[in-house]
mmCIF file of C-alpha atoms and ligand atoms in Angstrom:
data_model
loop_
_atom_site.group_PDB
_atom_site.id
_atom_site.type_symbol
_atom_site.label_atom_id
_atom_site.label_comp_id
_atom_site.label_asym_id
_atom_site.label_seq_id
_atom_site.Cartn_x
_atom_site.Cartn_y
_atom_site.Cartn_z
ATOM 1 C CA MET A 1081 119.040 92.950 87.656
ATOM 2 C CA SER A 1082 119.426 90.396 90.278
ATOM 3 C CA LEU A 1083 121.914 87.632 89.618
ATOM 4 C CA ASN A 1084 121.511 84.084 90.900
ATOM 5 C CA SER A 1085 117.749 84.184 91.015
ATOM 6 C CA HIS A 1086 116.146 81.575 93.270
ATOM 7 C CA ILE A 1087 113.530 80.958 90.608
ATOM 8 C CA GLU A 1088 114.330 77.474 89.296
ATOM 9 C CA TRP A 1089 113.857 78.170 85.573
ATOM 10 C CA THR A 1090 115.936 81.331 85.199
ATOM 11 C CA ASP A 1091 119.402 82.752 85.967
ATOM 12 C CA ALA A 1092 118.576 86.363 86.695
ATOM 13 C CA THR A 1093 115.725 88.814 87.021
ATOM 14 C CA TRP A 1094 115.409 92.268 85.454
ATOM 15 C CA ASN A 1095 112.737 94.692 86.630
ATOM 16 C CA PRO A 1096 112.415 97.856 84.526
ATOM 17 C CA VAL A 1097 108.866 98.037 85.945
ATOM 18 C CA ARG A 1098 107.966 97.543 89.598
ATOM 19 C CA GLY A 1099 104.573 96.864 91.112
ATOM 20 C CA CYS A 1100 101.335 95.508 89.717
ATOM 21 C CA THR A 1101 97.641 94.942 90.471
ATOM 22 C CA LYS A 1102 95.789 91.656 90.788
ATOM 23 C CA ILE A 1103 93.837 90.294 87.885
ATOM 24 C CA SER A 1104 92.894 86.637 88.525
ATOM 25 C CA PRO A 1105 92.932 83.861 91.185
ATOM 26 C CA GLY A 1106 96.611 83.074 90.515
ATOM 27 C CA CYS A 1107 97.450 86.500 91.975
ATOM 28 C CA LYS A 1108 95.916 85.759 95.386
ATOM 29 C CA HIS A 1109 99.228 85.089 97.142
ATOM 30 C CA CYS A 1110 101.446 87.084 94.760
ATOM 31 C CA TYR A 1111 105.029 86.675 96.043
ATOM 32 C CA ALA A 1112 106.044 89.969 94.410
ATOM 33 C CA GLU A 1113 103.407 91.876 96.350
ATOM 34 C CA THR A 1114 104.338 90.200 99.647
ATOM 35 C CA PHE A 1115 108.011 90.993 99.086
ATOM 36 C CA ALA A 1116 107.457 94.583 97.927
ATOM 37 C CA GLU A 1117 105.020 95.526 100.678
ATOM 38 C CA ARG A 1118 107.530 94.433 103.301
ATOM 39 C CA PHE A 1119 109.650 97.448 102.319
ATOM 40 C CA ARG A 1120 106.925 100.082 101.919
ATOM 41 C CA GLY A 1121 108.113 103.272 103.557
ATOM 42 C CA VAL A 1122 111.733 102.096 103.939
ATOM 43 C CA LYS A 1123 113.616 105.167 102.680
ATOM 44 C CA GLY A 1124 115.910 104.530 99.735
ATOM 45 C CA HIS A 1125 114.825 100.905 99.291
ATOM 46 C CA PRO A 1126 113.839 99.931 95.706
ATOM 47 C CA TYR A 1127 110.436 98.973 97.129
ATOM 48 C CA GLU A 1128 109.966 102.088 99.235
ATOM 49 C CA GLN A 1129 106.645 102.552 97.368
ATOM 50 C CA GLY A 1130 105.617 98.969 98.089
ATOM 51 C CA PHE A 1131 103.789 97.303 95.221
ATOM 52 C CA ASP A 1132 102.560 100.544 93.584
ATOM 53 C CA LEU A 1133 103.129 100.412 89.860
ATOM 54 C CA ARG A 1134 106.034 102.482 88.565
ATOM 55 C CA LEU A 1135 108.432 102.583 85.644
ATOM 56 C CA VAL A 1136 112.138 102.360 86.405
ATOM 57 C CA PRO A 1137 113.893 103.738 83.294
ATOM 58 C CA GLY A 1138 117.236 103.666 85.126
ATOM 59 C CA LYS A 1139 117.080 99.872 84.783
ATOM 60 C CA LEU A 1140 116.836 99.910 80.997
ATOM 61 C CA ALA A 1141 120.623 99.869 80.628
ATOM 62 C CA GLU A 1142 121.263 96.861 82.851
ATOM 63 C CA PRO A 1143 121.299 94.001 80.333
ATOM 64 C CA PHE A 1144 124.198 95.694 78.526
ATOM 65 C CA SER A 1145 126.329 95.491 81.649
ATOM 66 C CA TRP A 1146 126.057 91.706 81.935
ATOM 67 C CA ARG A 1147 129.168 90.181 80.475
ATOM 68 C CA SER A 1148 127.997 86.573 80.289
ATOM 69 C CA PRO A 1149 124.866 85.211 78.596
ATOM 70 C CA LYS A 1150 121.963 84.787 80.989
ATOM 71 C CA LEU A 1151 118.436 83.513 81.015
ATOM 72 C CA VAL A 1152 116.658 86.627 82.214
ATOM 73 C CA PHE A 1153 113.156 86.665 83.692
ATOM 74 C CA VAL A 1154 111.782 90.076 82.724
ATOM 75 C CA ASN A 1155 109.663 91.796 85.370
ATOM 76 C CA SER A 1156 109.597 89.119 88.025
ATOM 77 C CA MET A 1157 108.156 91.875 90.272
ATOM 78 C CA SER A 1158 105.536 93.191 87.877
ATOM 79 C CA ASP A 1159 103.707 92.514 84.632
ATOM 80 C CA LEU A 1160 105.155 94.268 81.581
ATOM 81 C CA PHE A 1161 101.749 94.285 79.858
ATOM 82 C CA HIS A 1162 99.881 95.841 82.767
ATOM 83 C CA PRO A 1163 97.335 98.292 81.257
ATOM 84 C CA GLU A 1164 98.978 101.284 82.913
ATOM 85 C CA VAL A 1165 102.432 100.690 81.465
ATOM 86 C CA PRO A 1166 102.563 102.898 78.331
ATOM 87 C CA ASP A 1167 103.065 101.239 74.937
ATOM 88 C CA GLU A 1168 106.150 103.415 74.424
ATOM 89 C CA TYR A 1169 107.776 102.042 77.555
ATOM 90 C CA ILE A 1170 107.007 98.418 76.648
ATOM 91 C CA GLU A 1171 108.617 99.113 73.283
ATOM 92 C CA ALA A 1172 111.689 100.580 75.023
ATOM 93 C CA VAL A 1173 112.067 97.377 77.082
ATOM 94 C CA ALA A 1174 111.680 95.297 73.920
ATOM 95 C CA ARG A 1175 114.286 97.417 72.074
ATOM 96 C CA VAL A 1176 116.800 96.658 74.839
ATOM 97 C CA MET A 1177 116.028 92.920 74.712
ATOM 98 C CA ALA A 1178 116.381 92.827 70.940
ATOM 99 C CA ALA A 1179 119.688 94.749 71.098
ATOM 100 C CA ALA A 1180 121.372 93.018 74.079
ATOM 101 C CA ASN A 1181 120.818 89.746 72.275
ATOM 102 C CA TRP A 1182 123.482 87.656 73.997
ATOM 103 C CA HIS A 1183 120.910 87.082 76.743
ATOM 104 C CA THR A 1184 117.720 85.056 76.445
ATOM 105 C CA TYR A 1185 114.698 86.853 77.902
ATOM 106 C CA GLN A 1186 111.626 85.224 79.406
ATOM 107 C CA VAL A 1187 108.662 87.600 79.368
ATOM 108 C CA LEU A 1188 105.658 86.312 81.272
ATOM 109 C CA THR A 1189 102.274 88.001 81.532
ATOM 110 C CA LYS A 1190 98.708 87.503 82.671
ATOM 111 C CA ARG A 1191 97.627 90.259 80.233
ATOM 112 C CA ALA A 1192 97.628 87.971 77.205
ATOM 113 C CA ASN A 1193 95.353 90.126 75.063
ATOM 114 C CA ARG A 1194 97.690 93.099 75.266
ATOM 115 C CA LEU A 1195 100.672 90.864 74.518
ATOM 116 C CA HIS A 1196 98.790 89.616 71.462
ATOM 117 C CA GLU A 1197 97.882 93.124 70.334
ATOM 118 C CA LEU A 1198 101.365 94.605 70.716
ATOM 119 C CA LEU A 1199 103.313 91.723 69.186
ATOM 120 C CA ASN A 1200 101.028 92.065 66.199
ATOM 121 C CA GLY A 1201 101.732 95.782 66.097
ATOM 122 C CA ARG A 1202 104.561 97.954 67.386
ATOM 123 C CA LEU A 1203 106.494 94.998 68.872
ATOM 124 C CA ARG A 1204 106.560 92.979 65.676
ATOM 125 C CA PHE A 1205 110.352 93.413 65.523
ATOM 126 C CA ALA A 1206 110.636 91.683 68.911
ATOM 127 C CA ALA A 1207 108.265 88.854 67.983
ATOM 128 C CA LYS A 1208 110.866 87.765 65.433
ATOM 129 C CA ALA A 1209 113.775 87.843 67.895
ATOM 130 C CA GLN A 1210 115.129 84.381 68.676
ATOM 131 C CA ASN A 1211 116.378 85.432 72.076
ATOM 132 C CA ILE A 1212 113.003 86.550 73.458
ATOM 133 C CA TRP A 1213 110.554 83.960 74.789
ATOM 134 C CA TRP A 1214 106.980 85.128 75.332
ATOM 135 C CA GLY A 1215 104.778 83.403 77.870
ATOM 136 C CA VAL A 1216 101.479 83.531 79.739
ATOM 137 C CA SER A 1217 100.509 82.373 83.213
ATOM 138 C CA VAL A 1218 97.895 79.656 83.474
ATOM 139 C CA GLU A 1219 96.411 78.827 86.856
ATOM 140 C CA ASP A 1220 92.961 77.453 86.026
ATOM 141 C CA LYS A 1221 90.544 76.794 83.182
ATOM 142 C CA LYS A 1222 88.518 79.992 83.373
ATOM 143 C CA TYR A 1223 91.348 82.522 83.231
ATOM 144 C CA GLY A 1224 94.288 80.424 82.064
ATOM 145 C CA LEU A 1225 93.014 78.557 79.017
ATOM 146 C CA PRO A 1226 91.909 81.705 77.113
ATOM 147 C CA ARG A 1227 95.424 83.100 77.656
ATOM 148 C CA ILE A 1228 96.854 80.033 75.872
ATOM 149 C CA SER A 1229 94.587 80.716 72.879
ATOM 150 C CA ALA A 1230 95.684 84.361 72.773
ATOM 151 C CA LEU A 1231 99.342 83.333 72.954
ATOM 152 C CA ARG A 1232 98.950 80.741 70.212
ATOM 153 C CA GLN A 1233 97.655 83.433 67.881
ATOM 154 C CA THR A 1234 100.527 85.753 68.765
ATOM 155 C CA PRO A 1235 103.561 85.869 66.474
ATOM 156 C CA ALA A 1236 106.582 84.740 68.523
ATOM 157 C CA ARG A 1237 109.659 82.569 67.979
ATOM 158 C CA VAL A 1238 109.241 80.835 71.343
ATOM 159 C CA ARG A 1239 105.962 80.617 73.285
ATOM 160 C CA PHE A 1240 105.728 79.265 76.806
ATOM 161 C CA LEU A 1241 103.264 78.649 79.637
ATOM 162 C CA SER A 1242 103.930 79.110 83.319
ATOM 163 C CA VAL A 1243 101.327 76.840 84.884
ATOM 164 C CA GLU A 1244 101.815 78.114 88.388
ATOM 165 C CA PRO A 1245 100.196 78.069 90.819
ATOM 166 C CA LEU A 1246 98.273 75.162 89.315
ATOM 167 C CA LEU A 1247 94.890 75.382 91.050
ATOM 168 C CA GLU A 1248 92.841 72.691 89.323
ATOM 169 C CA ASP A 1249 92.909 70.000 86.677
ATOM 170 C CA LEU A 1250 93.221 71.860 83.376
ATOM 171 C CA GLY A 1251 91.726 68.995 81.353
ATOM 172 C CA THR A 1252 92.772 68.680 77.735
ATOM 173 C CA MET A 1253 94.829 71.656 76.566
ATOM 174 C CA ASN A 1254 95.607 72.676 73.017
ATOM 175 C CA LEU A 1255 99.414 72.821 73.034
ATOM 176 C CA SER A 1256 99.903 73.449 69.349
ATOM 177 C CA GLY A 1257 102.319 76.333 68.829
ATOM 178 C CA ILE A 1258 103.560 76.095 72.424
ATOM 179 C CA ASP A 1259 107.260 75.321 72.966
ATOM 180 C CA TRP A 1260 107.661 75.066 76.714
ATOM 181 C CA VAL A 1261 105.514 74.402 79.780
ATOM 182 C CA ILE A 1262 106.569 75.089 83.370
ATOM 183 C CA VAL A 1263 104.414 73.585 86.134
ATOM 184 C CA GLY A 1264 104.493 74.408 89.825
ATOM 185 C CA GLY A 1265 102.387 74.402 92.952
ATOM 186 C CA GLU A 1266 101.819 77.357 95.210
ATOM 187 C CA SER A 1267 104.147 77.775 98.157
ATOM 188 C CA GLY A 1268 104.136 79.661 101.443
ATOM 189 C CA HIS A 1269 101.528 80.465 104.041
ATOM 190 C CA GLY A 1270 98.011 79.518 102.895
ATOM 191 C CA ALA A 1271 99.297 77.679 99.805
ATOM 192 C CA ARG A 1272 96.496 76.055 97.827
ATOM 193 C CA PRO A 1273 97.101 72.344 97.166
ATOM 194 C CA MET A 1274 98.078 70.818 93.819
ATOM 195 C CA ALA A 1275 97.136 67.200 93.015
ATOM 196 C CA LYS A 1276 99.677 64.890 91.435
ATOM 197 C CA GLU A 1277 97.251 63.732 88.740
ATOM 198 C CA TRP A 1278 96.857 67.316 87.455
ATOM 199 C CA VAL A 1279 100.629 67.502 86.955
ATOM 200 C CA ILE A 1280 100.865 64.076 85.324
ATOM 201 C CA SER A 1281 98.111 65.014 82.912
ATOM 202 C CA ILE A 1282 100.078 68.076 81.780
ATOM 203 C CA ARG A 1283 103.346 66.127 81.537
ATOM 204 C CA GLU A 1284 101.674 63.483 79.359
ATOM 205 C CA GLN A 1285 100.104 66.120 77.111
ATOM 206 C CA CYS A 1286 103.521 67.764 76.715
ATOM 207 C CA ARG A 1287 105.056 64.403 75.809
ATOM 208 C CA ALA A 1288 102.356 63.753 73.205
ATOM 209 C CA ALA A 1289 102.738 67.233 71.696
ATOM 210 C CA HIS A 1290 106.605 67.239 71.848
ATOM 211 C CA VAL A 1291 106.602 70.245 74.153
ATOM 212 C CA LYS A 1292 109.470 70.772 76.630
ATOM 213 C CA PHE A 1293 108.380 70.218 80.225
ATOM 214 C CA PHE A 1294 109.841 71.791 83.368
ATOM 215 C CA PHE A 1295 108.554 70.756 86.780
ATOM 216 C CA LYS A 1296 109.376 73.573 89.156
ATOM 217 C CA GLN A 1297 108.106 72.425 92.527
ATOM 218 C CA TRP A 1298 105.296 70.834 94.520
ATOM 219 C CA GLY A 1299 105.089 73.930 96.704
ATOM 220 C CA GLY A 1300 103.088 73.843 99.916
ATOM 221 C CA VAL A 1301 103.846 75.439 103.262
ATOM 222 C CA ARG A 1302 107.177 73.595 103.422
ATOM 223 C CA LYS A 1303 108.289 74.030 99.841
ATOM 224 C CA LYS A 1304 111.834 72.749 100.374
ATOM 225 C CA ARG A 1305 110.677 69.551 102.068
ATOM 226 C CA ASN A 1306 108.198 68.795 99.277
ATOM 227 C CA GLY A 1307 110.909 69.229 96.641
ATOM 228 C CA ARG A 1308 110.586 69.054 92.889
ATOM 229 C CA GLU A 1309 110.715 65.384 91.959
ATOM 230 C CA LEU A 1310 107.902 63.869 89.991
ATOM 231 C CA ASP A 1311 107.786 60.071 89.873
ATOM 232 C CA GLY A 1312 111.323 59.856 91.251
ATOM 233 C CA ARG A 1313 113.041 62.334 88.947
ATOM 234 C CA THR A 1314 113.272 65.998 88.084
ATOM 235 C CA TYR A 1315 112.153 67.558 84.805
ATOM 236 C CA ASP A 1316 114.353 70.437 83.691
ATOM 237 C CA GLU A 1317 113.715 70.727 79.984
ATOM 238 C CA TYR A 1318 114.075 74.024 78.100
ATOM 239 C CA PRO A 1319 113.548 75.227 74.542
ATOM 240 C CA GLN A 1320 116.701 75.613 72.509
ATOM 241 C CA ARG A 1321 118.589 78.810 73.314
ATOM 242 C CA ILE A 1322 119.821 80.823 70.379
ATOM 243 C CA ALA A 1323 121.761 83.823 71.580
ATOM 244 C CA ALA A 1324 124.310 86.040 69.856
ATOM 245 C CA GLU A 1325 127.975 86.483 70.751
ATOM 246 C CA ILE A 1326 128.871 89.091 73.342
ATOM 247 C CA PRO A 1327 130.519 92.142 71.818
ATOM 248 C CA ASP A 1328 133.844 93.200 73.318
ATOM 249 C CA ARG A 1329 133.604 95.678 76.170
ATOM 250 C CA SER A 1330 134.266 98.902 74.262
ATOM 251 C CA SER A 1331 132.013 98.176 71.294
ATOM 252 C CA CYS A 1332 129.351 97.032 73.750
ATOM 253 C CA THR A 1333 129.487 100.365 75.578
ATOM 254 C CA GLU A 1334 129.252 102.243 72.302
ATOM 255 C CA PHE A 1335 126.400 100.061 71.087
ATOM 256 C CA ALA A 1336 124.517 100.419 74.386
ATOM 257 C CA ALA A 1337 124.812 104.210 74.239
ATOM 258 C CA LYS A 1338 123.409 104.225 70.721
ATOM 259 C CA VAL A 1339 120.427 102.061 71.649
ATOM 260 C CA LEU A 1340 119.711 103.839 74.926
ATOM 261 C CA LYS A 1341 120.038 107.459 73.779
ATOM 262 C CA PRO A 1342 116.621 107.718 72.046
ATOM 263 C CA LEU A 1343 114.951 105.679 74.798
ATOM 264 C CA HIS A 1344 116.327 107.865 77.559
ATOM 265 C CA LYS A 1345 115.213 111.000 75.707
ATOM 266 C CA VAL A 1346 111.630 109.849 76.280
ATOM 267 C CA PHE A 1347 112.244 108.099 79.617
ATOM 268 C CA PRO A 1348 115.154 109.783 81.436
ATOM 269 C CA PRO A 1349 117.158 107.265 83.479
ATOM 270 C CA ASN A 1350 116.997 108.892 86.886
ATOM 271 C CA PRO A 1351 113.437 109.468 87.946
ATOM 272 C CA LEU A 1352 111.069 106.746 89.010
ATOM 273 C CA ILE A 1353 107.885 107.288 87.042
ATOM 274 C CA ARG A 1354 104.965 106.596 89.313
ATOM 275 C CA ILE A 1355 101.672 105.652 87.783
ATOM 276 C CA ALA A 1356 98.749 107.315 89.529
ATOM 277 C CA ARG A 1357 96.246 104.773 90.857
HETATM 278 S S1 SF4 B 1383 99.949 89.623 87.560
HETATM 279 FE FE1 SF4 B 1383 101.731 88.652 88.555
HETATM 280 S S2 SF4 B 1383 102.840 90.349 89.493
HETATM 281 FE FE2 SF4 B 1383 100.780 91.089 89.019
HETATM 282 S S3 SF4 B 1383 99.626 90.788 90.908
HETATM 283 FE FE3 SF4 B 1383 99.297 88.995 89.595
HETATM 284 S S4 SF4 B 1383 100.845 87.518 90.269
HETATM 285 FE FE4 SF4 B 1383 101.454 89.521 91.060
#
């Protein structure tokens, strides 16, 4: 995990999978790819293999070692529901999230159909967990809006949208069943612009539907200068967090060992499991 994430809507990131492949226009300037590729070939670096997809079972234990409750963005450097991540491994990640339940996990995907399929099947136990929020990315009408429909029909205690990078006016959205919406513009070199009226439209729809609204940033080439105020204020709303108490250190270690033992039998902690491309 990485503490003190710079991502505005989370505390920490946890990456039991690394790497991904592009699927839609929102991926064009993927920050994870840019970051990972910078370290391709650097011996011993976690991103020595660049952005190639691989499982990192050695990371499964990490949430148990965190002694204070965190908001944890799961797979900030990948997509848990990527088609090449085995169902068994996704279940292992979900078992850890359901067990280390003093944290609140934010799982975000662009593979909404697989999310839908698994939460209706082998991940049903995790769909019921109060401490796991399930979300989809929405960048435009063509790719993003169908993901909202898939998420709405997915059993989950908390459902959220990450509308970032917002690439066009999304028009009227159906926000029923959605608890939280994050909006942000693209940042960095070549950032595609985001119009204020697109953001206002989403904020007003959230207000009307009683959905929590978080405005992350305007983005742009100079992200810091453009800031994150909308109409003179910031919007930092979140769904209610319901997390369990942290067990004392020794029972936590015992508990972690019990949860991890069967998972590590299938996915031993040391090797990186590379997925052939
Ligand atoms: S799905 Fe996410 S992590 Fe994967 S390439 Fe697209 S933006 Fe990057």
